Coordinates of C-alpha atoms and ligand atoms in Angstrom, one line a residue:
X1027 CA 157.6 140.0 108.2
X1028 CA 155.7 141.4 111.1
X1029 CA 157.2 140.6 114.3
X1030 CA 154.0 139.7 116.2
X1031 CA 152.8 136.8 114.7
X1032 CA 154.2 133.8 113.0
X1033 CA 155.0 133.1 109.4
X1034 CA 153.4 129.7 110.2
X1035 CA 150.5 131.6 111.6
X1036 CA 150.4 133.8 108.9
X1037 CA 147.1 132.4 107.4
X1038 CA 144.7 134.7 109.0
X1039 CA 142.2 136.6 107.1
X1040 CA 141.8 140.2 108.1
X1041 CA 139.7 143.3 107.4
X1042 CA 142.2 144.9 105.5
X1043 CA 141.0 145.9 102.0
X1044 CA 143.0 143.9 99.3
X1045 CA 141.3 145.1 96.1
X1046 CA 144.0 147.5 95.1
X1047 CA 146.8 145.1 95.9
X1048 CA 145.3 142.2 93.9
X1049 CA 144.5 144.5 90.8
X1050 CA 148.0 145.9 90.6
X1051 CA 149.5 142.5 91.0
X1052 CA 147.2 140.2 88.9
X1053 CA 148.2 141.2 85.3
X1054 CA 151.8 140.8 84.9
X1055 CA 153.1 141.6 81.6
X1056 CA 155.7 138.9 81.6
X1057 CA 156.1 135.5 80.2
X1058 CA 154.6 133.0 82.5
X1059 CA 154.0 129.5 82.8
X1060 CA 150.8 128.0 84.5
X1061 CA 151.2 125.2 86.7
X1062 CA 147.7 123.6 87.4
X1063 CA 147.7 121.9 90.8
X1064 CA 146.0 118.6 90.9
X1065 CA 147.1 117.9 94.6
X1066 CA 150.5 116.3 94.2
X1067 CA 152.9 116.9 97.2
X1068 CA 155.4 118.0 94.5
X1069 CA 153.3 120.9 92.9
X1070 CA 155.2 123.6 94.6
X1071 CA 158.4 121.9 93.8
X1072 CA 157.6 122.1 90.2
X1073 CA 157.0 125.9 90.7
X1074 CA 160.4 126.1 92.6
X1075 CA 162.2 124.4 89.7
X1076 CA 160.6 126.5 86.9
X1077 CA 161.7 129.6 88.7
X1078 CA 165.1 128.2 89.1
X1079 CA 165.2 128.2 85.2
X1080 CA 164.5 131.8 85.5
X1081 CA 161.1 131.4 84.1
X1082 CA 158.1 132.9 86.1
X1083 CA 155.3 130.7 86.9
X1084 CA 152.2 130.4 89.0
X1085 CA 150.7 127.5 90.9
X1086 CA 147.0 127.8 90.0
X1087 CA 143.9 125.6 90.8
X1088 CA 142.7 122.5 88.6
X1089 CA 139.6 124.7 87.7
X1090 CA 141.6 127.4 85.9
X1091 CA 140.2 128.1 82.3
X1092 CA 141.7 129.2 79.2
X1093 CA 140.4 132.6 79.5
X1094 CA 142.4 132.8 82.8
X1095 CA 145.4 131.8 81.2
X1096 CA 145.1 134.2 78.2
X1097 CA 144.6 136.9 81.0
X1098 CA 147.7 135.9 82.8
X1099 CA 149.8 135.7 79.4
X1100 CA 150.7 132.0 79.9
X1101 CA 152.9 130.7 77.4
X1102 CA 152.6 127.1 78.6
X1103 CA 150.9 124.8 80.9
X1104 CA 152.2 122.1 83.4
X1105 CA 149.5 119.8 84.8
X1106 CA 150.8 118.5 88.0
X1107 CA 150.6 114.8 89.5
X1108 CA 147.9 114.2 91.9
X1109 CA 146.1 111.3 94.0
X1110 CA 143.1 111.2 91.6
X1111 CA 142.2 108.5 89.1
X1112 CA 140.8 110.0 85.8
X1113 CA 137.7 107.6 86.2
X1114 CA 136.9 108.7 89.7
X1115 CA 133.5 110.5 89.7
X1116 CA 135.0 113.6 91.4
X1117 CA 138.3 113.6 89.6
X1118 CA 139.6 117.0 88.7
X1119 CA 140.0 117.3 84.9
X1120 CA 141.6 120.1 82.9
X1121 CA 139.5 122.4 80.8
X1122 CA 139.2 120.9 77.3
X1123 CA 139.5 124.4 75.7
X1124 CA 143.0 124.4 77.2
X1125 CA 143.9 121.1 75.5
X1126 CA 142.4 122.2 72.2
X1127 CA 144.2 125.7 72.2
X1128 CA 147.7 126.2 70.9
X1129 CA 149.3 126.4 74.4
X1130 CA 151.9 123.7 74.9
X1131 CA 150.9 121.3 77.9
X1132 CA 153.3 119.1 79.8
X1133 CA 151.5 116.6 81.8
X1134 CA 153.3 114.9 84.8
X1135 CA 152.0 111.7 86.1
X1136 CA 148.3 112.5 86.8
X1137 CA 148.7 115.2 84.4
X1138 CA 149.8 112.7 81.8
X1139 CA 146.8 110.6 82.4
X1140 CA 144.5 113.6 82.0
X1141 CA 146.2 114.2 78.6
X1142 CA 145.7 110.7 77.6
X1143 CA 142.0 110.4 79.0
X1144 CA 140.8 113.8 77.7
X1145 CA 142.3 113.4 74.2
X1146 CA 140.9 110.2 73.2
X1147 CA 143.5 107.7 74.7
X1148 CA 143.1 105.0 77.5
X1149 CA 144.1 105.1 81.1
X1150 CA 144.4 101.8 82.9
X1151 CA 143.5 101.6 86.4
X1152 CA 146.1 100.0 88.4
X1153 CA 145.6 96.4 89.3
X1154 CA 147.5 96.5 92.8
X1155 CA 151.0 97.1 91.1
X1156 CA 152.2 100.4 91.5
X1157 CA 155.4 101.8 90.1
X1158 CA 157.0 103.8 92.8
X1159 CA 160.7 104.9 93.3
X1160 CA 163.8 105.0 91.0
X1161 CA 163.3 103.8 87.6
X1162 CA 165.3 103.8 84.3
X1163 CA 163.7 105.0 81.1
X1164 CA 164.6 104.5 77.4
X1165 CA 163.9 106.4 74.5
X1166 CA 161.9 104.5 71.8
X1167 CA 162.6 104.2 68.2
X1168 CA 159.7 106.7 67.7
X1169 CA 161.3 109.4 69.6
X1170 CA 162.3 111.8 66.8
X1171 CA 162.0 115.3 65.9
X1172 CA 159.6 117.6 67.7
X1173 CA 158.3 114.4 69.5
X1174 CA 161.4 114.1 71.5
X1175 CA 161.9 117.8 72.3
X1176 CA 161.7 117.2 75.9
X1177 CA 164.8 115.1 75.7
X1178 CA 166.9 117.0 73.5
X1179 CA 170.6 116.9 74.6
X1180 CA 169.8 114.1 76.9
X1181 CA 171.0 110.6 75.9
X1182 CA 168.5 108.0 77.0
X1183 CA 168.8 105.4 74.6
X1184 CA 171.1 102.4 74.5
X1185 CA 172.2 100.5 77.7
X1186 CA 172.4 103.3 80.2
X1187 CA 168.8 104.7 80.2
X1188 CA 167.9 107.8 82.2
X1189 CA 167.3 107.7 85.8
X1190 CA 163.9 109.0 86.9
X1191 CA 161.5 109.0 89.9
X1192 CA 158.3 107.2 89.1
X1193 CA 155.2 107.4 91.5
X1194 CA 152.0 106.3 89.9
X1195 CA 149.1 103.6 90.1
X1196 CA 147.2 104.2 87.0
X1197 CA 148.8 104.2 83.7
X1198 CA 148.4 105.0 80.2
X1199 CA 147.3 102.0 78.0
X1200 CA 146.3 103.3 74.8
X1201 CA 148.0 106.6 73.4
X1202 CA 145.5 109.4 72.2
X1203 CA 145.2 109.8 68.4
X1204 CA 148.3 111.6 67.0
X1205 CA 150.6 110.7 70.0
X1206 CA 153.8 108.6 69.9
X1207 CA 155.4 106.8 72.7
X1208 CA 158.6 108.6 73.4
X1209 CA 160.0 106.7 76.3
X1210 CA 159.3 103.4 78.3
X1211 CA 160.5 102.0 81.5
X1212 CA 162.3 98.8 81.9
X1213 CA 159.1 97.1 82.5
X1214 CA 157.7 98.4 79.0
X1215 CA 155.5 100.9 80.6
X1216 CA 154.8 103.9 78.9
X1217 CA 157.1 106.7 80.5
X1218 CA 156.6 109.5 78.1
X1219 CA 154.4 110.4 75.2
X1220 CA 154.1 113.3 72.9
X1221 CA 152.0 114.5 69.7
X1222 CA 155.0 116.5 68.4
X1223 CA 152.7 119.7 68.6
X1224 CA 153.4 120.5 72.2
X1225 CA 151.3 118.0 74.2
X1226 CA 153.8 116.0 76.2
X1227 CA 153.0 113.5 79.2
X1228 CA 155.5 112.0 81.4
X1229 CA 154.9 109.5 84.0
X1230 CA 157.7 110.4 86.3
X1231 CA 158.6 113.4 88.3
X1232 CA 161.3 115.7 86.6
X1233 CA 160.9 118.1 89.7
X1234 CA 162.4 115.8 92.4
X1235 CA 166.0 115.5 93.2
X1236 CA 165.8 111.7 92.4
X1237 CA 165.4 112.6 88.6
X1238 CA 169.0 113.9 88.4
X1239 CA 168.4 115.4 84.8
X1240 CA 164.8 116.7 85.6
X1241 CA 166.0 120.3 85.4
X1242 CA 167.3 120.0 81.8
X1243 CA 163.9 118.1 80.9
X1244 CA 162.1 121.1 82.2
X1245 CA 164.4 123.6 80.6
X1246 CA 163.5 121.7 77.3
X1247 CA 159.9 122.2 77.8
X1248 CA 160.1 125.9 78.9
X1249 CA 162.5 127.0 76.2
X1250 CA 162.2 124.6 73.2
X1251 CA 158.6 123.8 73.5
X1252 CA 157.1 127.0 74.9
X1253 CA 159.6 129.4 73.5
X1254 CA 160.3 131.2 76.9
X1255 CA 163.3 133.0 77.6
X1256 CA 165.2 132.9 81.0
X1257 CA 164.2 136.4 81.9
X1258 CA 162.9 136.0 85.3
X1259 CA 165.7 137.6 87.1
X1260 CA 166.2 139.7 90.2
X1261 CA 166.6 143.0 88.0
X1262 CA 163.7 142.1 85.9
X1263 CA 161.5 141.5 89.0
X1264 CA 162.8 144.7 90.8
X1265 CA 161.9 146.8 87.6
X1266 CA 158.5 145.2 87.3
X1267 CA 157.6 145.5 91.0
X1268 CA 158.6 149.2 91.3
X1269 CA 156.3 149.9 88.2
X1270 CA 153.5 148.1 89.9
X1271 CA 154.1 149.7 93.3
X1272 CA 154.0 153.1 91.5
X1273 CA 150.7 152.1 89.6
X1274 CA 149.0 151.1 92.7
X1275 CA 150.3 153.8 95.1
X1276 CA 150.0 156.9 92.9
X1277 CA 150.8 160.0 95.0
X1278 CA 149.8 158.1 98.1
X1279 CA 151.7 157.3 101.3
X1280 CA 152.7 153.8 102.6
X1281 CA 153.8 152.5 106.0
X1282 CA 155.5 149.3 106.6
X1283 CA 156.3 147.4 109.9
X1284 CA 159.8 146.2 110.1
X1285 CA 160.6 143.0 112.2
X1286 CA 164.3 142.7 111.6
X1287 CA 163.5 139.7 109.4
X1288 CA 164.5 139.7 105.5
X1289 CA 160.9 139.7 104.1
X1290 CA 159.8 142.9 105.8
X1291 CA 163.1 144.8 104.9
X1292 CA 163.0 143.6 101.3
X1293 CA 159.3 144.6 100.9
X1294 CA 160.2 148.2 102.5
X1295 CA 163.4 148.5 100.2
X1296 CA 161.1 147.7 97.1
X1297 CA 158.5 150.4 98.1
X1298 CA 161.1 152.9 99.1
X1299 CA 162.8 152.5 95.4
X1300 CA 159.2 153.0 94.0
X1301 CA 158.1 155.9 96.0
X1302 CA 161.2 157.3 97.9
X1303 CA 160.2 159.2 101.0
X1304 CA 156.5 158.5 100.9
X1305 CA 157.3 155.3 102.7
X1306 CA 157.7 155.5 106.4
X1307 CA 158.7 152.2 108.3
X1308 CA 157.8 151.4 111.9
X1309 CA 159.8 149.3 114.1
X1310 CA 158.5 148.3 117.5
X1311 CA 161.4 146.8 119.8
X1312 CA 159.4 144.6 122.0
X1313 CA 162.3 143.8 124.4
X1314 CA 162.5 140.2 123.1
X1315 CA 164.8 140.7 120.3
X1316 CA 168.1 139.2 120.1
X1317 CA 171.4 141.2 121.1
X1318 CA 172.0 144.3 118.9
X1319 CA 168.9 143.6 116.8
X1320 CA 166.9 146.8 117.4
X1321 CA 170.2 148.8 116.9
X1322 CA 171.0 147.1 113.8
X1323 CA 167.6 147.8 112.1
X1324 CA 167.7 151.5 113.0
X1325 CA 171.4 151.9 112.0
X1326 CA 170.6 149.9 108.5
X1327 CA 167.3 151.5 107.8
X1328 CA 168.4 155.2 108.7
X1329 CA 172.2 155.5 108.0
X1330 CA 172.7 152.8 105.6
X1331 CA 169.7 152.7 103.4
X1332 CA 168.3 156.2 104.3
X1333 CA 164.7 155.0 104.6
X1334 CA 162.5 157.0 107.1
X1335 CA 162.0 154.9 110.1
X1336 CA 160.2 155.5 113.5
X1337 CA 161.6 153.1 115.9
X1338 CA 159.6 152.7 119.1
X1339 CA 161.3 151.3 122.3
X1340 CA 158.3 149.7 123.8
X1341 CA 160.2 147.0 125.7
X1342 CA 158.9 148.1 129.1
X1343 CA 155.3 147.8 128.4
X1344 CA 155.9 144.5 126.8
X1345 CA 157.9 143.0 129.6
X1346 CA 155.3 144.5 132.1
X1347 CA 152.5 142.6 130.5
X1348 CA 154.6 139.5 130.2
X1349 CA 155.6 139.5 134.0
X1350 CA 154.3 136.2 135.6
X1351 CA 153.1 134.8 132.3
X1352 CA 154.4 131.2 131.7
X1353 CA 151.9 129.9 129.0
X1354 CA 153.3 130.0 125.6
X1355 CA 149.9 130.9 123.8
X1356 CA 149.3 133.6 126.4
X1357 CA 152.8 135.0 125.8
X1358 CA 152.1 134.9 121.9
X1359 CA 148.8 136.6 122.5
X1360 CA 150.1 139.4 124.9
X1361 CA 153.1 140.4 122.4
X1362 CA 150.5 140.2 119.3
X1363 CA 148.2 142.5 121.0
X1364 CA 150.7 144.7 122.4
X1365 CA 152.3 145.0 119.0
X1366 CA 149.1 146.1 117.3
X1367 CA 148.4 148.6 120.0
X1368 CA 151.9 150.2 119.5
X1369 CA 151.7 150.0 115.6
X1370 CA 148.4 151.5 115.5
X1371 CA 149.4 154.3 117.7
X1372 CA 152.2 155.2 115.7
X1373 CA 150.2 154.8 112.5
X1374 CA 147.5 157.2 113.9
X1375 CA 150.1 159.9 114.8
X1376 CA 151.5 159.8 111.4
X1377 CA 148.0 159.9 109.8
X1378 CA 147.1 162.9 111.7
X1379 CA 150.0 164.7 109.9
X1380 CA 149.3 163.1 106.4
X1381 CA 146.8 160.7 105.0
X1382 CA 148.2 157.1 104.7
X1383 CA 146.1 154.6 103.0
X1384 CA 148.7 151.9 102.4
X1385 CA 150.3 149.1 104.6
X1386 CA 153.3 147.3 102.8
X1387 CA 153.8 143.6 103.9
X1388 CA 156.4 141.0 103.2
X1389 CA 153.8 138.5 102.1
X1390 CA 155.3 135.5 100.4
X1391 CA 154.1 133.3 97.6
X1392 CA 153.9 130.2 99.7
X1393 CA 151.3 132.0 101.9
X1394 CA 149.5 132.9 98.8
X1395 CA 149.4 129.4 97.5
X1396 CA 148.2 128.1 100.7
X1397 CA 144.9 130.0 100.2
X1398 CA 144.5 129.9 96.5
X1399 CA 145.8 126.9 94.6
X1400 CA 143.3 124.3 95.6
X1401 CA 140.2 126.3 95.3
X1402 CA 139.0 128.3 92.4
X1403 CA 136.5 130.7 94.3
X1404 CA 139.5 131.4 96.8
X1405 CA 141.7 132.2 94.0
X1406 CA 139.1 134.8 92.8
X1407 CA 138.9 136.5 96.1
X1408 CA 142.7 136.2 97.0
X1409 CA 142.7 136.1 100.6
X1410 CA 145.0 138.3 102.5
X1411 CA 147.6 136.3 104.2
X1412 CA 149.6 138.5 106.4
X1413 CA 151.8 138.4 109.5
X1414 CA 150.1 141.2 111.4
X1415 CA 148.1 139.9 114.3
X1416 CA 145.0 141.3 112.9
X1417 CA 144.8 145.0 113.0
X1418 CA 141.7 146.8 114.7
X1419 CA 138.7 146.7 112.6
X1420 CA 138.5 150.4 112.1
X1421 CA 141.8 150.7 110.8
X1422 CA 141.6 149.9 107.0
X1423 CA 144.7 150.1 104.7
X1424 CA 145.1 148.7 101.2
X1425 CA 147.8 146.3 101.2
X1426 CA 151.1 146.6 99.1
X1427 CA 152.4 143.0 98.8
X1428 CA 155.5 143.3 96.3
X1429 CA 156.7 140.0 97.4
X1430 CA 153.6 137.9 96.8
X1431 CA 154.9 136.1 94.0
X1432 CA 158.3 135.3 95.5
X1433 CA 159.7 132.3 97.1
X1434 CA 162.0 132.8 100.2
X1435 CA 165.2 132.3 98.2
X1436 CA 164.1 134.6 95.7
X1437 CA 163.5 137.4 98.3
X1438 CA 167.0 136.8 99.5
X1439 CA 168.1 137.3 95.9
X1440 CA 166.1 140.3 95.5
X1441 CA 167.2 141.7 98.8
X1442 CA 171.0 141.3 98.0
X1443 CA 170.3 143.1 94.7
X1444 CA 168.7 146.1 96.5
X1445 CA 171.9 146.6 98.8
X1446 CA 170.4 144.7 102.0
X1447 CA 173.6 143.9 103.9
X1448 CA 174.5 140.3 103.4
X1449 CA 174.1 139.3 107.1
X1450 CA 170.6 140.5 106.8
X1451 CA 169.8 138.8 103.6
X1452 CA 170.8 135.4 105.0
X1453 CA 169.4 135.7 108.6
X1454 CA 167.6 132.8 109.9
X1455 CA 163.8 133.3 110.6
X1456 CA 163.1 134.6 113.9
X1457 CA 159.6 134.2 115.5
X1458 CA 157.5 137.2 116.1
X1459 CA 157.3 136.7 119.9
X1460 CA 160.9 136.4 119.8
X1461 CA 163.0 135.3 122.7
X1462 CA 159.8 135.2 124.8
X1463 CA 159.2 131.8 123.4
X1464 CA 162.6 130.6 123.9
X1465 CA 162.5 131.2 127.6
X1466 CA 160.5 128.5 129.2
X1467 CA 158.7 129.8 132.1
X1468 CA 158.6 133.5 132.9
X1469 CA 160.0 136.1 131.0
X1470 CA 162.3 138.6 133.1
X1471 CA 164.8 141.2 132.1
X1472 CA 167.4 138.9 133.7
X1473 CA 166.5 135.8 131.9
X1474 CA 166.3 137.6 128.7
X1475 CA 169.9 138.8 129.2
X1476 CA 171.0 135.3 129.8
X1477 CA 169.4 133.9 126.8
X1478 CA 170.7 136.8 124.6
X1479 CA 174.3 136.0 125.5
X1480 CA 173.9 132.4 124.9
X1481 CA 172.1 132.9 121.7
X1482 CA 174.9 135.3 120.4
X1483 CA 177.6 132.5 121.2
X1484 CA 175.5 129.9 119.2
X1485 CA 175.3 132.1 116.2
X1486 CA 178.9 133.3 116.4
X1487 CA 180.2 129.8 116.5
X1488 CA 178.1 128.8 113.6
X1489 CA 179.4 131.6 111.6
X1490 CA 182.8 130.9 112.6
X1491 CA 182.7 127.5 111.6
X1492 CA 181.1 128.6 108.1
X1493 CA 177.9 126.6 108.8
X1494 CA 175.3 129.4 109.3
X1495 CA 173.8 129.3 105.8
X1496 CA 173.6 125.5 105.7
X1497 CA 171.4 125.6 108.8
X1498 CA 167.9 126.5 108.5
X1499 CA 167.5 127.9 112.1
X1500 CA 169.6 127.7 115.1
X1501 CA 169.2 129.2 118.7
X1502 CA 169.4 128.8 122.3
X1503 CA 166.6 128.1 124.6
X1504 CA 166.8 129.0 128.3
X1505 CA 165.1 125.9 130.3
X1506 CA 163.4 126.4 133.5
X1507 CA 165.8 123.6 134.8
X1508 CA 168.5 124.2 137.2
X1509 CA 171.2 121.6 137.8
X1510 CA 174.1 120.8 140.1
X1511 CA 177.5 121.7 138.6
X1512 CA 181.1 122.2 139.7
X1513 CA 183.2 125.3 138.9
X1514 CA 186.4 126.0 140.4
X1515 CA 186.5 124.5 143.6
X1516 CA 182.8 125.3 144.2
X1517 CA 179.5 123.6 143.7
X1518 CA 176.9 125.5 141.4
X1519 CA 173.2 125.3 141.2
X1520 CA 172.5 127.1 137.8
X1521 CA 170.6 127.2 134.6
X1522 CA 170.6 124.8 131.8
X1523 CA 170.6 126.1 128.3
X1524 CA 169.4 124.0 125.4
X1525 CA 171.0 124.4 121.9
X1526 CA 168.8 123.8 118.9
X1527 CA 170.0 123.8 115.2
X1528 CA 167.9 122.3 112.3
X1529 CA 168.0 121.9 108.7
X1530 CA 165.1 122.1 106.8
X1531 CA 163.5 123.3 103.2
X1532 CA 160.2 124.9 104.3
X1533 CA 160.1 124.6 108.1
X1534 CA 157.1 122.4 108.0
X1535 CA 159.5 119.5 108.6
X1536 CA 163.1 119.7 109.9
X1537 CA 165.9 117.4 111.1
X1538 CA 168.3 118.3 113.7
X1539 CA 171.6 119.3 112.4
X1540 CA 174.5 117.1 112.7
X1541 CA 176.9 119.9 113.8
X1542 CA 180.5 118.8 114.1
X1543 CA 181.3 117.8 117.6
X1544 CA 184.1 120.5 117.8
X1545 CA 181.5 123.1 117.3
X1546 CA 179.1 122.1 119.8
X1547 CA 182.1 121.6 122.0
X1548 CA 183.0 125.2 121.5
X1549 CA 179.3 126.5 122.0
X1550 CA 179.0 124.5 125.2
X1551 CA 182.4 125.6 126.5
X1552 CA 181.8 129.3 125.7
X1553 CA 178.2 129.3 127.1
X1554 CA 179.2 128.0 130.6
X1555 CA 182.4 130.2 130.7
X1556 CA 180.9 133.4 129.4
X1557 CA 177.3 133.3 130.4
X1558 CA 176.8 134.2 134.1
X1559 CA 174.2 131.9 135.7
X1560 CA 174.7 128.9 133.2
X1561 CA 176.3 125.7 134.0
X1562 CA 175.0 123.2 131.7
X1563 CA 174.5 123.1 128.1
X1564 CA 172.4 120.2 126.1
X1565 CA 171.9 119.7 122.4
X1566 CA 168.3 119.0 121.1
X1567 CA 168.5 116.0 118.9
X1568 CA 164.6 115.6 118.0
X1569 CA 163.4 116.3 114.5
X1570 CA 160.1 117.9 113.5
X1571 CA 157.9 116.0 113.7
X1572 CA 157.4 114.8 116.3
X1573 CA 159.0 118.0 118.1
X1574 CA 158.7 121.5 116.8
X1575 CA 161.4 123.8 115.9
X1576 CA 160.8 126.0 118.8
X1577 CA 160.3 124.7 122.2
X1578 CA 157.1 126.8 123.0
Ligands
XMP2030 P1 157.7 125.5 115.0 O1 158.2 125.7 116.3 O2 156.2 125.4 114.8 O3 158.1 126.7 114.0 O4 158.3 124.2 114.3 C1 158.2 126.8 112.4 C2 158.6 128.1 112.1 O5 157.8 129.0 112.5 C3 158.5 130.0 113.4 N1 157.6 130.3 114.5 C4 157.1 131.4 114.7 N2 157.1 132.4 114.0 N3 155.6 133.7 115.4 C5 156.3 133.7 114.2 O6 156.4 134.9 113.7 C6 155.4 132.6 116.2 O7 154.6 132.6 117.1 C7 156.1 131.5 115.8 N4 156.1 130.1 116.2 C8 157.0 129.4 115.4 C9 159.6 129.1 114.1 O8 160.8 130.1 114.4 C10 160.0 128.5 112.8 O9 160.8 129.1 111.8

């Protein structure tokens, strides 16, 4: 990930040419499952779960056609849930040709209603009664042979039933011709249906944790019904990605901006594996990184991984421009802008020596989904999401985005498989503007040093307690407050540091981490004793929303 601009701000279109990147990444010769997105809040989760079963999948717009699926080599289709009702005038339907093809289709919730509606059954609009929350379903007597393939190995008859998570308004009234009722909920409502020929509808969500055996249900669909194999592994991915990068880059040269984060590091490693020394990495030290980080980037890339690296110590020019600035957005803007200038200057120097046509970036799948899954025209264009704060217009590169189909935890796996040191693989995300947005008020060398020391203690203590990996992000914030304290025999009037630690899945929402009191106590104790100029430590106990993770 590029250091200058946020992962959350990664949604900017740029002038960078993308054609080669998309062509080279659009035709995977692997088994894949297409998930058509009808707008459910769980659509991404379905994709995560399928990947966890080691089957590659993509989240695609509802308007995807059978031709698209053939081009992508789909082995099966999952229709997600969604807020529509099949009778709405603007309801999104599935292309009829897909349902009439030989492709297996699993319809979840709204997806099941689409199957019923479009294959000649009846969907009953809800009449005020919605089924929402935990439910128990039972297999019917008709659940035999192929019709019950989804439930193979899962006992769901007799007393106990199967715990599932329901969430729907409309429900299927009359089955389409050729279908049987496979499972019903305790209220007698249809919970699963199948035609025994690969068309399956379920009224509950197998992808959520509240359906404890959901993964097995999905595995049954993937392996038994679609005939997929669990072949989506790190090593398979690496092999394929390397082939694709070689095909895209040919004899060309690539540059890659390193941020110290896992995404840009893994992107660089993959490109390096594909084209070796024709990759040059550029690392810009903004002066706002954590303690030891610039040194670690240089050491790891040059000495351990033997990847050509240009490291630019630009901290003076960054700090000069940040002097006197207190507004967070202005800090971001300055850092983003300076970053681009430094990066551009280095790239130009390189280009004078040899032509460079490609820029590698650690764009991840969630960024890609953001721009493509709900809108077919966007899917064709494939917008470029990237983390560079908009390179100058004249500077065009073709993008190499080897991670654009991966989720974050897959990136970590690939990083580990490529030899990235474990500490790096599991590193918490760090914002591009770095410590500058964790110093509330003016950023000065002294305040940076204070924050660096406090931050190091927070991380050290979390690691020592074995909690680092369970926490999504943790750090110290240097507040602009000073308060009275007493140390030894004397009164102090010194800085207050805040500690923030959150648990989160996607960083869009987060909860404050319930750290053990002893850990908090050690952190506070060490900070006031070891960091000069700090006499008070507070712990931030707000969740996101309403707060954000960072303080600025
Ligand atoms: P917030 O504070 O919005 O943060 O809850 C969500 C995630 O985004 C990171 N973040 C940034 N990353 N540049 C970045 O590269 C930024 O300007 C920026 N602001 C927030 C934050 O660290 C968290 O992971």
